[in-house]
Coordinates of C-alpha atoms in Angstrom, one line a residue:
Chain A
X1 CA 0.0 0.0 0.0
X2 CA 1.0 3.5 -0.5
X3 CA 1.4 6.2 1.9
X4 CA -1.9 8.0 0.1
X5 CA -3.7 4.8 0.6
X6 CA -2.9 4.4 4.3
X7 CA -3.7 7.9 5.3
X8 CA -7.1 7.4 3.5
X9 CA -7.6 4.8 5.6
X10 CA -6.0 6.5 9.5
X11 CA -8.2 7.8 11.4
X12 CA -6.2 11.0 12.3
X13 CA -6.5 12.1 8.8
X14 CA -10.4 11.0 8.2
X15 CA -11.8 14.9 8.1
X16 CA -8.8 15.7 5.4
X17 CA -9.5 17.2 2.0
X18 CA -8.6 14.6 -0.7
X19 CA -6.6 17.5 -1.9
X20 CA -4.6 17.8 1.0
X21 CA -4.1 14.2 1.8
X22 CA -2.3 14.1 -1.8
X23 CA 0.0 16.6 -0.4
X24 CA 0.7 15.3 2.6
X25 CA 0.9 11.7 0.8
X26 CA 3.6 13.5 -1.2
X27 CA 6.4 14.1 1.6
X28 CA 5.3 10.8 3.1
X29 CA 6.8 7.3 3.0
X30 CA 5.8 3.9 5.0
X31 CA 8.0 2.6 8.3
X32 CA 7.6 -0.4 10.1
X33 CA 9.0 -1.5 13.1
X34 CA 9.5 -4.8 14.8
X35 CA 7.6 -6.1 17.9
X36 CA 9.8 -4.2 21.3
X37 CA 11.9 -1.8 18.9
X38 CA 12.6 1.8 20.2
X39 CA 11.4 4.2 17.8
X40 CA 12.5 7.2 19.8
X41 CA 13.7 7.5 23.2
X42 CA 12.4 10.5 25.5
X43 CA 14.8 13.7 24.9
X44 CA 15.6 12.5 21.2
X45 CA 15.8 14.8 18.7
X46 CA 13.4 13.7 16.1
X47 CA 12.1 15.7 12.4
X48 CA 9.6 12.9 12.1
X49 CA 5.7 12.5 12.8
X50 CA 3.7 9.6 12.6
X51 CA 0.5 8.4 12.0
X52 CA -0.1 4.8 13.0
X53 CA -1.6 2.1 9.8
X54 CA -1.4 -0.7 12.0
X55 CA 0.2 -2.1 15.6
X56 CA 0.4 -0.2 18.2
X57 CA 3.4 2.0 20.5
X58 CA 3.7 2.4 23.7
X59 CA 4.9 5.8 25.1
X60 CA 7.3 5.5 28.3
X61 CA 8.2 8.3 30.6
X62 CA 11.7 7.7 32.9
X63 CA 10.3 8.5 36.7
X64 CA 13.1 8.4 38.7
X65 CA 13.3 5.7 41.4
X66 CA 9.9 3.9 39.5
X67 CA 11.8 3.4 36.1
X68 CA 10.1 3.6 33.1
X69 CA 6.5 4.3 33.4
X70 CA 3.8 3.2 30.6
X71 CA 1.8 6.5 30.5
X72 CA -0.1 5.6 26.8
X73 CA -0.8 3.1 24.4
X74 CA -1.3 4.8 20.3
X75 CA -3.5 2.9 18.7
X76 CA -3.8 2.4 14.8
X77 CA -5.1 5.8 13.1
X78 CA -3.6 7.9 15.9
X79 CA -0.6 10.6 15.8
X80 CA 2.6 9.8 17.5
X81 CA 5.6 12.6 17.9
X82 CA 3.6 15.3 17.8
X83 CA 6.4 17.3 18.9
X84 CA 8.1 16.6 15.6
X85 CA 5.7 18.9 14.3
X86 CA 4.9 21.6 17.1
X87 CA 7.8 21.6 19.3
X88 CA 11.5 21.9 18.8
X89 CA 11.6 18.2 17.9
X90 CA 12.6 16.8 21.3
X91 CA 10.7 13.9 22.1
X92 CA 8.6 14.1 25.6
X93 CA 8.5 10.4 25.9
X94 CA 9.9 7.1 24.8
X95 CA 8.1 5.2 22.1
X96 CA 8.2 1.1 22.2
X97 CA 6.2 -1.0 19.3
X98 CA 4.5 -3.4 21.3
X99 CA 4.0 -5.2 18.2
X100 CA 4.2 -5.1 14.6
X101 CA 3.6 -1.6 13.7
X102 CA 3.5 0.2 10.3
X103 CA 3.2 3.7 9.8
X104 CA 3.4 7.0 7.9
X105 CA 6.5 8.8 8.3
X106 CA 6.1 12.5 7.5
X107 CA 8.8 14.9 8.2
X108 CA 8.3 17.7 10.4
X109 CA 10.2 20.2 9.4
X110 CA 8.8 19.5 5.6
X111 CA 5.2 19.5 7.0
X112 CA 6.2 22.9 8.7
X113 CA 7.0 24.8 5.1
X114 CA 3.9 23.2 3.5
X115 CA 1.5 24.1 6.0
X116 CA 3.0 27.9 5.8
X117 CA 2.8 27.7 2.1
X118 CA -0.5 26.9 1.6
X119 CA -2.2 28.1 4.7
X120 CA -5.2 25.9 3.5
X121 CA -3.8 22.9 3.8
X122 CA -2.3 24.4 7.0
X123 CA -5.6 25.1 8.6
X124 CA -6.7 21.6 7.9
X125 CA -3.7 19.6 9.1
X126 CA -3.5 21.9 12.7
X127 CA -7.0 21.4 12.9
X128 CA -6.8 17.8 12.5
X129 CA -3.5 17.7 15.1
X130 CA -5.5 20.1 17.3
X131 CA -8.3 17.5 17.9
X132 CA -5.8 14.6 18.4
X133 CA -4.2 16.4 21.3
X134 CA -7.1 17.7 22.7
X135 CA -8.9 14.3 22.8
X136 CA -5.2 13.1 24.7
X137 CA -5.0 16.2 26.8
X138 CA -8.7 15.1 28.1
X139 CA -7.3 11.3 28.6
X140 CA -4.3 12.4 30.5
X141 CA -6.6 14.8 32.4
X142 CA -8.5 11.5 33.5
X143 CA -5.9 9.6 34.4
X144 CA -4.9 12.1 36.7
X145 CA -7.8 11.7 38.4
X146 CA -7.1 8.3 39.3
X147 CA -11.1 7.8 39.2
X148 CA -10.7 3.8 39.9
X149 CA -8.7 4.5 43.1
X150 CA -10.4 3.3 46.8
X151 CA -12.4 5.7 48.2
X152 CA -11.0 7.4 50.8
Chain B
X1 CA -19.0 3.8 41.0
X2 CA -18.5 0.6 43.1
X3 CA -20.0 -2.4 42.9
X4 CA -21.1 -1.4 46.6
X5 CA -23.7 1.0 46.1
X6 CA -22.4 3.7 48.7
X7 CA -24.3 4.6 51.9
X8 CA -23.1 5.9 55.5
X9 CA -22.0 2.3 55.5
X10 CA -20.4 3.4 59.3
X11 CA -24.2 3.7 60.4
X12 CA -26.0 1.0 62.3
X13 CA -29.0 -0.3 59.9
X14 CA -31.4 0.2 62.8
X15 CA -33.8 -2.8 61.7
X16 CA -33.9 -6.5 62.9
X17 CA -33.2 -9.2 60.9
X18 CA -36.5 -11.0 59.6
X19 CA -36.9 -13.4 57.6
X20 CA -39.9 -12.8 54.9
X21 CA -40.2 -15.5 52.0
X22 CA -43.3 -13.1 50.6
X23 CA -41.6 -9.8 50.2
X24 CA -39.3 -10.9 47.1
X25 CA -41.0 -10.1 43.7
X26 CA -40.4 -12.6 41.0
X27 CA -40.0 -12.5 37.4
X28 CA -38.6 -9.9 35.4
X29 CA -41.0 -6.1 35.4
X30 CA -43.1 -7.0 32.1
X31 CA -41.7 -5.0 29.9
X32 CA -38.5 -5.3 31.1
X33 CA -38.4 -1.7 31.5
X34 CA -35.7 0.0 33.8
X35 CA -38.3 1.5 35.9
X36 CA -37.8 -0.2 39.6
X37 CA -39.4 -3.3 41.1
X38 CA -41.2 -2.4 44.1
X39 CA -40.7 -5.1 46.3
X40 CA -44.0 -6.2 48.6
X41 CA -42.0 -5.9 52.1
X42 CA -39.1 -3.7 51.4
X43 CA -37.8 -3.8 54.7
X44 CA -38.1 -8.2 55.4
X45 CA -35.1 -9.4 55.3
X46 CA -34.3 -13.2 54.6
X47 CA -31.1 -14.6 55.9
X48 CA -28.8 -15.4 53.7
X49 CA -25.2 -17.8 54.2
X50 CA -22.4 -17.1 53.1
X51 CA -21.4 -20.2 51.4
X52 CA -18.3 -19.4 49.1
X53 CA -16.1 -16.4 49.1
X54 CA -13.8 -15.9 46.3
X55 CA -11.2 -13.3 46.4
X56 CA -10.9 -11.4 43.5
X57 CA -8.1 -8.3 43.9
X58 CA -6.8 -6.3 46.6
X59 CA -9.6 -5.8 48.8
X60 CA -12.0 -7.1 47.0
X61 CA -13.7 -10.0 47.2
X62 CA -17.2 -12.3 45.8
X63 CA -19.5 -13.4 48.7
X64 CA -21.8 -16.6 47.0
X65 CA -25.2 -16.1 49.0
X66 CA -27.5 -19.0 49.9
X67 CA -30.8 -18.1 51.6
X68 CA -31.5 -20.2 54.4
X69 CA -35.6 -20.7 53.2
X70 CA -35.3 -23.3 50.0
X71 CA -38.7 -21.3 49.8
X72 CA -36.7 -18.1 49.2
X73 CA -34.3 -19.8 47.1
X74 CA -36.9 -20.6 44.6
X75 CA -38.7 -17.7 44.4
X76 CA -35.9 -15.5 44.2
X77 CA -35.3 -13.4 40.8
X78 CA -33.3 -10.0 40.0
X79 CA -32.9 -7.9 36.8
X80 CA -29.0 -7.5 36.0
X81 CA -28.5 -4.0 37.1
X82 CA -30.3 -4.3 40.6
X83 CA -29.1 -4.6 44.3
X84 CA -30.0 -5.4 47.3
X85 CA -29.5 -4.2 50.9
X86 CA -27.0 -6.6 53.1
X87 CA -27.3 -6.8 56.9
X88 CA -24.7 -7.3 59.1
X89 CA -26.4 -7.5 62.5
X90 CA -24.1 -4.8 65.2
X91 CA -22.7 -2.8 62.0
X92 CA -25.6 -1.5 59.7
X93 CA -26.5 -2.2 56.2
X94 CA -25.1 -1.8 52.8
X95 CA -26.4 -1.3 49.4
X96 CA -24.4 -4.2 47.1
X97 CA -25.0 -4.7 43.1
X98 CA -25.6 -8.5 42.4
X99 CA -22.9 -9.5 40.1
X100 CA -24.0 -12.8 39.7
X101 CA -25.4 -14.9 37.1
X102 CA -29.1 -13.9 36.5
X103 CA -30.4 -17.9 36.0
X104 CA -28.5 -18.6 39.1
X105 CA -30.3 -20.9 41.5
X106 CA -27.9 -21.8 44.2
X107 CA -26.2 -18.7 45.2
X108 CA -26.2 -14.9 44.5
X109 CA -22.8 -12.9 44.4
X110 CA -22.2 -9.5 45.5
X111 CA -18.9 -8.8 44.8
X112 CA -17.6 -6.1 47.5
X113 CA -14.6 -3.2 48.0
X114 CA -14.1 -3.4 51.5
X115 CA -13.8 0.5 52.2
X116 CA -16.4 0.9 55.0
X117 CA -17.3 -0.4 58.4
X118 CA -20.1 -2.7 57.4
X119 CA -17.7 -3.8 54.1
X120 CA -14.9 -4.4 56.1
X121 CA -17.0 -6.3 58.5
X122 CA -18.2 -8.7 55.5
X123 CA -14.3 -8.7 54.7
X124 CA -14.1 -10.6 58.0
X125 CA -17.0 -13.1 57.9
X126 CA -16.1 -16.7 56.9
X127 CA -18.0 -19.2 54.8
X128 CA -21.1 -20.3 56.5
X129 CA -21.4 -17.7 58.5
X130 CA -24.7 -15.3 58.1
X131 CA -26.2 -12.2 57.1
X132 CA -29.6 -10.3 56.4
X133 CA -30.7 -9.8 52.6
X134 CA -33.2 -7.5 51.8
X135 CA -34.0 -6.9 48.3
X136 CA -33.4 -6.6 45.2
X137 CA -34.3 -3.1 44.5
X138 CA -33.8 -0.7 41.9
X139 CA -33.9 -0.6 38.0
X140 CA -32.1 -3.2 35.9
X141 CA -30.6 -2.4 32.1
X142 CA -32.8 -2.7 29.3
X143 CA -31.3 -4.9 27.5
X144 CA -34.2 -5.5 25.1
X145 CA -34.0 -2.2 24.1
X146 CA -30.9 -3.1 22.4
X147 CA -32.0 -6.6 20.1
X148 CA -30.9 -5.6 17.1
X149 CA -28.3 -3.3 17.6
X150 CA -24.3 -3.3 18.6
X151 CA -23.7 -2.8 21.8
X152 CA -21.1 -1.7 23.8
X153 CA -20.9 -2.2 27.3
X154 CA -18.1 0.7 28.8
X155 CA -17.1 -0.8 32.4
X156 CA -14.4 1.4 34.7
X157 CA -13.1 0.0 37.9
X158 CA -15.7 -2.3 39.8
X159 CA -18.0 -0.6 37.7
X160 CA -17.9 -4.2 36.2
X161 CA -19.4 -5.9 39.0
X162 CA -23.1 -4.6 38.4
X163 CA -22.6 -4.9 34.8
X164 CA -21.6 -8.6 34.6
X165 CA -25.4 -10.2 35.2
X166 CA -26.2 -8.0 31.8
X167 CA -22.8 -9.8 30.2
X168 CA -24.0 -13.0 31.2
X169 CA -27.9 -12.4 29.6
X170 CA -26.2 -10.8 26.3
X171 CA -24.2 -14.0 25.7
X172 CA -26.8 -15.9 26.5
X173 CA -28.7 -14.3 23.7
X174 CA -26.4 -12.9 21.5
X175 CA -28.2 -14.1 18.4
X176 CA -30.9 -11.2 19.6
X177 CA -27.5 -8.5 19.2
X178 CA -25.8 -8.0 16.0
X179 CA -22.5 -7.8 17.9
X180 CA -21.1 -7.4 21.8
X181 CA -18.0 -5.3 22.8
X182 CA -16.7 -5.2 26.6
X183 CA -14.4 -2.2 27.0
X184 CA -13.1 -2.3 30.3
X185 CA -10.9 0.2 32.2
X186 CA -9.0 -1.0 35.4
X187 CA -6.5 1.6 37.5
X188 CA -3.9 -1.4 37.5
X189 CA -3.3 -4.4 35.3
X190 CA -3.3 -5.7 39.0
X191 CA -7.0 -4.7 40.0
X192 CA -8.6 -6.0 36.6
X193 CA -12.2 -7.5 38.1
X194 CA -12.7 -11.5 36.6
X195 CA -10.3 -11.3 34.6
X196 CA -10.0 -15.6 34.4
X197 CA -13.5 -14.9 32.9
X198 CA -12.7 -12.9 30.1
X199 CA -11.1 -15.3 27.8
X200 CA -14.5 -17.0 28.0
X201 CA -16.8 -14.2 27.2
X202 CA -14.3 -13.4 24.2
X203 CA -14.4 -17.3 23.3
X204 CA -18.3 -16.7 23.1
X205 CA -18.5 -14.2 21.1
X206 CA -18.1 -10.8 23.0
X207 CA -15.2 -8.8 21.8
X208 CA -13.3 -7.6 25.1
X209 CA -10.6 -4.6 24.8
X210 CA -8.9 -3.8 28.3
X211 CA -6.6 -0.6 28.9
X212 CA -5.3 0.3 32.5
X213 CA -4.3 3.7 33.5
X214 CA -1.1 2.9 35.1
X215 CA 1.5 0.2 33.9
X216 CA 5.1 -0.9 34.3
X217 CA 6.7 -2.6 31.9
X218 CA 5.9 -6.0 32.2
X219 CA 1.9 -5.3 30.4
X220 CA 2.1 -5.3 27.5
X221 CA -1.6 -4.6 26.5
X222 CA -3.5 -1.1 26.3
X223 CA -2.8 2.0 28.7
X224 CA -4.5 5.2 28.9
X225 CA -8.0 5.4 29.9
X226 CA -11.1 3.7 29.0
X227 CA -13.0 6.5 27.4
X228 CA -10.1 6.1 24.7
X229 CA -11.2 2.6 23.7
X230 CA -14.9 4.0 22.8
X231 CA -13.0 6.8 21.0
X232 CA -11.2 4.5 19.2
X233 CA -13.8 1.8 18.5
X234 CA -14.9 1.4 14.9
X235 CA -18.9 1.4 15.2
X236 CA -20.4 -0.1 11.9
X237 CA -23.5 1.9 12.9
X238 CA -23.8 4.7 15.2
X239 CA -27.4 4.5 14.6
X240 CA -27.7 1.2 15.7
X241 CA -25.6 1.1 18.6
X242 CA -26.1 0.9 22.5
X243 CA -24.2 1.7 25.1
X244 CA -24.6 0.3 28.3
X245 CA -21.9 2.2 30.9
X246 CA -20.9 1.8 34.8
X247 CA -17.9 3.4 36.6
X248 CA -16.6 6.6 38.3
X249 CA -19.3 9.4 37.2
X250 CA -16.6 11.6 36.0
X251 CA -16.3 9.0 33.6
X252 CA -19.3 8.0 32.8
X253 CA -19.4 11.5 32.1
X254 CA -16.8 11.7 29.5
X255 CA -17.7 8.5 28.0
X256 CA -21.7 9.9 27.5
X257 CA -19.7 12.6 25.5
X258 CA -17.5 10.3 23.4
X259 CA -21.2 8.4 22.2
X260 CA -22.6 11.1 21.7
X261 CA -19.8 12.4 19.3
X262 CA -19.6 9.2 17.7
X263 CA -23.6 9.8 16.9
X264 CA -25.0 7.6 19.1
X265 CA -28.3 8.6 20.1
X266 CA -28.5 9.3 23.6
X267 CA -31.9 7.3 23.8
X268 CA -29.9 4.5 23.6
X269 CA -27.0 4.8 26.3
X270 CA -27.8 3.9 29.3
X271 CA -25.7 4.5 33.1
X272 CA -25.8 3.1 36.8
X273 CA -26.0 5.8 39.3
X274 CA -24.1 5.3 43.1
X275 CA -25.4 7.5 45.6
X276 CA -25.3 7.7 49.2
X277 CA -28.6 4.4 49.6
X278 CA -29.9 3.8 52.4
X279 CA -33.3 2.7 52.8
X280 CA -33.8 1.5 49.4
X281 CA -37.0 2.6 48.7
X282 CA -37.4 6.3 47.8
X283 CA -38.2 7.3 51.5
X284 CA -35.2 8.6 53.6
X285 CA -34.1 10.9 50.4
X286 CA -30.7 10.4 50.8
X287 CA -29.9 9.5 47.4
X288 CA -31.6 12.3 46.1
X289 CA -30.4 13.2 42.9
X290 CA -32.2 16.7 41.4
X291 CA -35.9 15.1 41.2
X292 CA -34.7 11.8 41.5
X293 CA -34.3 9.1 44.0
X294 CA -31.4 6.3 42.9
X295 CA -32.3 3.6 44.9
X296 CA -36.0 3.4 43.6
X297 CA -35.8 5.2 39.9
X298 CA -32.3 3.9 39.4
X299 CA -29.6 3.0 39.6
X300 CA -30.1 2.4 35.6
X301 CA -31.0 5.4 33.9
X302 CA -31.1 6.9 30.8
X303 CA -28.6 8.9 29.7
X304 CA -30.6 11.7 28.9
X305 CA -32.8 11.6 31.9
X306 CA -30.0 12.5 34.1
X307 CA -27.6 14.5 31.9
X308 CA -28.8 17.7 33.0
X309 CA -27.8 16.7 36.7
X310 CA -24.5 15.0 36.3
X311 CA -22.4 18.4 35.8
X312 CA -24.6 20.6 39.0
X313 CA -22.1 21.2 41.5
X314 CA -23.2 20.4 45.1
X315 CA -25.9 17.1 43.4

């Protein structure tokens, strides 16, 4: 399958243009990565994003004196170094393929000069990354809450 | 939400164990509608043995009740969904969900957190030893409203427990359901409720996806919470889908708002309500919820029916 044909199919990209998922398609290629491989370890410097076809990553955050702690599971569809795209590239977390996984590789830094090119396609893609974080901000906001803990 | 409905449960009951074979109501309400039984003698009590206790996590454990009167025994029927008020003579009473087996004929479980005096009482007791049932109260799922559709039951913590008699009847019919998915959210892959059950309900047909919201790194299966699995799940027909949900309001909450995203209708999700029970019929007010009283119109609603309630602070 081709890059175009996967994001058609991801979730994340679902509400795109077909326009815009041919440009993004175009600075895209396909990774995969075997079951327990490190795609990027938390503080890495990373240019690219990814969107998930299949398999799934876990993200990993090093607490000191509780090791590595399994904050999130990305699923298939879903967005995965974010930062890539919106921060300075430093990764917050570690990411782990817990299987399999295959996904859409899509440099940040070429995403960057697209989206400020053609502020369409820009409004669609931050929209689309925009949702995806504020559907994780919400999870992480529950978690927080430790709603299953005893009642005290 | 627990599967221990929540009351002053540090409170002495106040009534005197009775046994009543007459006050139990049998059958299923006619319509199956979630509207509550009203049971003839809502404050009898029949004594019930404790005749098995399984321990199922940390403080948590499955008492298998046997009522004393075969009379009882026989007569006995609940809706999945409902509860019923246990006795412990010298400690008060507490509101439990029966997580047991609907078509159960032997024994009734309750499965129980012990956080309070009269639960960590029970966490004491020893098989054979016994207690005062009174019950069940309360509205059950509606699961007929569902034949026909997908439906997705969202469980959170022991949120399970009250949801597992529905689990059992939707297997037990599943030709009535075009499909059955469990999505289950547990603090710790170490607090996962009947989790030597789940193979099985997978192995009959229920698709069962599990997250937890903390994890080292020895699982290896989903983390984050559960309202992320319904965000996730690929529904064939929003339409034609049910939701069926119990757990921590908060996140009963936010999983209403995922379904309803999705396109669900709300007519078709449904919730169990925990709220401080205590006399089980609509009378002492304590479970008061805006114009509603969970222990006699719940603890099954409709979504939609108590929505407006579920974000007043203060309720």
């Amino acid at each position: 399958m081709t890059a175009l044909d996967l994001l058609q199919k991801a979730h994340f990209a679902s509400k795109l243009p077909a326009a815009v998922l041919e440009r993004l398609a175009a600075i895209a290629r396909v990774v995969e990565w075997n079951e327990g491989a490190l795609i990027f370890r938390e503080g890495d410097h990373r240019d690219d994003l990814y969107v998930l076809s299949s398999g799934h990553v876990t993200l990993e955050v090093n607490v000191p004196g509780r090791g590595l702690t399994r904050i999130l599971t990305v699923r298939s569809g879903e967005l995965l170094a974010w930062s890539a795209l919106l921060g300075d590239g430093r990764m917050t977390t570690s990411a782990i393929a817990t299987e399999p996984t295959q996904a859409i590789a899509i440099s940040g830094r070429e995403l960057r000069q697209l989206c400020e090119a053609d502020h369409e396609v820009g409004y669609h893609v931050m929209g689309q990354v925009a949702s995806a974080l504020s559907q994780r901000l919400l999870a992480t906001r529950l978690q927080l809450l430790d709603l299953f803990a005893k009642p005290h | 939400m627990t599967t221990n409905k929540t009351n002053a449960s540090g409170e002495p009951g106040g009534v005197s164990p009775r046994t009543m074979s007459e006050n139990i109501v049998r059958g299923l309400t006619p319509s199956g509608s979630p509207a509550g039984q009203v049971v003839a003698e809502p404050w009898g009590y029949h004594t019930v043995r404790i005749h098995e206790i399984t321990p199922e996590v940390a403080d948590v454990a499955t008492y298998h009740l046997g009522f004393d009167d075969s009379a009882v025994a026989v007569a006995y029927r609940f809706q999945p969904g409902q509860f019923n008020m246990l006795y412990l003579p010298g400690f008060g009473e507490v509101p439990i969900s029966l997580s047991a087996d609907p078509r159960s004929s032997t024994t009734w479980a309750h499965t129980v957190r012990a956080v309070g005096n009269v639960t960590q009482k029970l966490a004491s007791s020893k098989v054979g030893d016994t207690l005062g049932l009174r019950g069940p109260f309360g509205s059950g799922w509606p699961l007929h409203t569902a034949e026909g559709h997908d439906v997705v039951i969202v469980a959170g913590g022991l949120g399970i427990a009250p949801l597992r008699p529905a689990i059992y009847e939707l297997l037990r019919q599943k030709n009535r359901f075009r499909s059955l998915t469990l999505l289950y959210g547990s603090r710790t892959p170490e607090t996962i409720l009947f989790e030597h059950e789940l193979p099985e309900w997978s192995q009959r047909g229920m698709t069962v996806q599990l997250t937890v919201d903390r994890a080292d790194a020895a699982w290896s299966g989903s983390v984050g919470v559960v309202t992320l699995l319904l965000d996730r799940l690929s529904l064939n027909d929003p339409q034609q889908t049910s939701v069926f949900m119990c757990g921590p309001e908060v996140m009963m909450r936010f999983v209403g708002k995922s379904a309803l995203a999705r396109g669900i209708p709300e007519s078709q999700l449904w919730l169990s309500m925990e709220r401080n029970m205590q006399c089980a019929i609509g009378l002492c007010g304590h479970c008061q919820l805006g114009p509603t009283f969970i222990c006699k119109d719940g603890p099954v609603y409709r979504h939609d029916h108590l929505a407006p309630f579920l974000n007043v602070e203060g309720l």
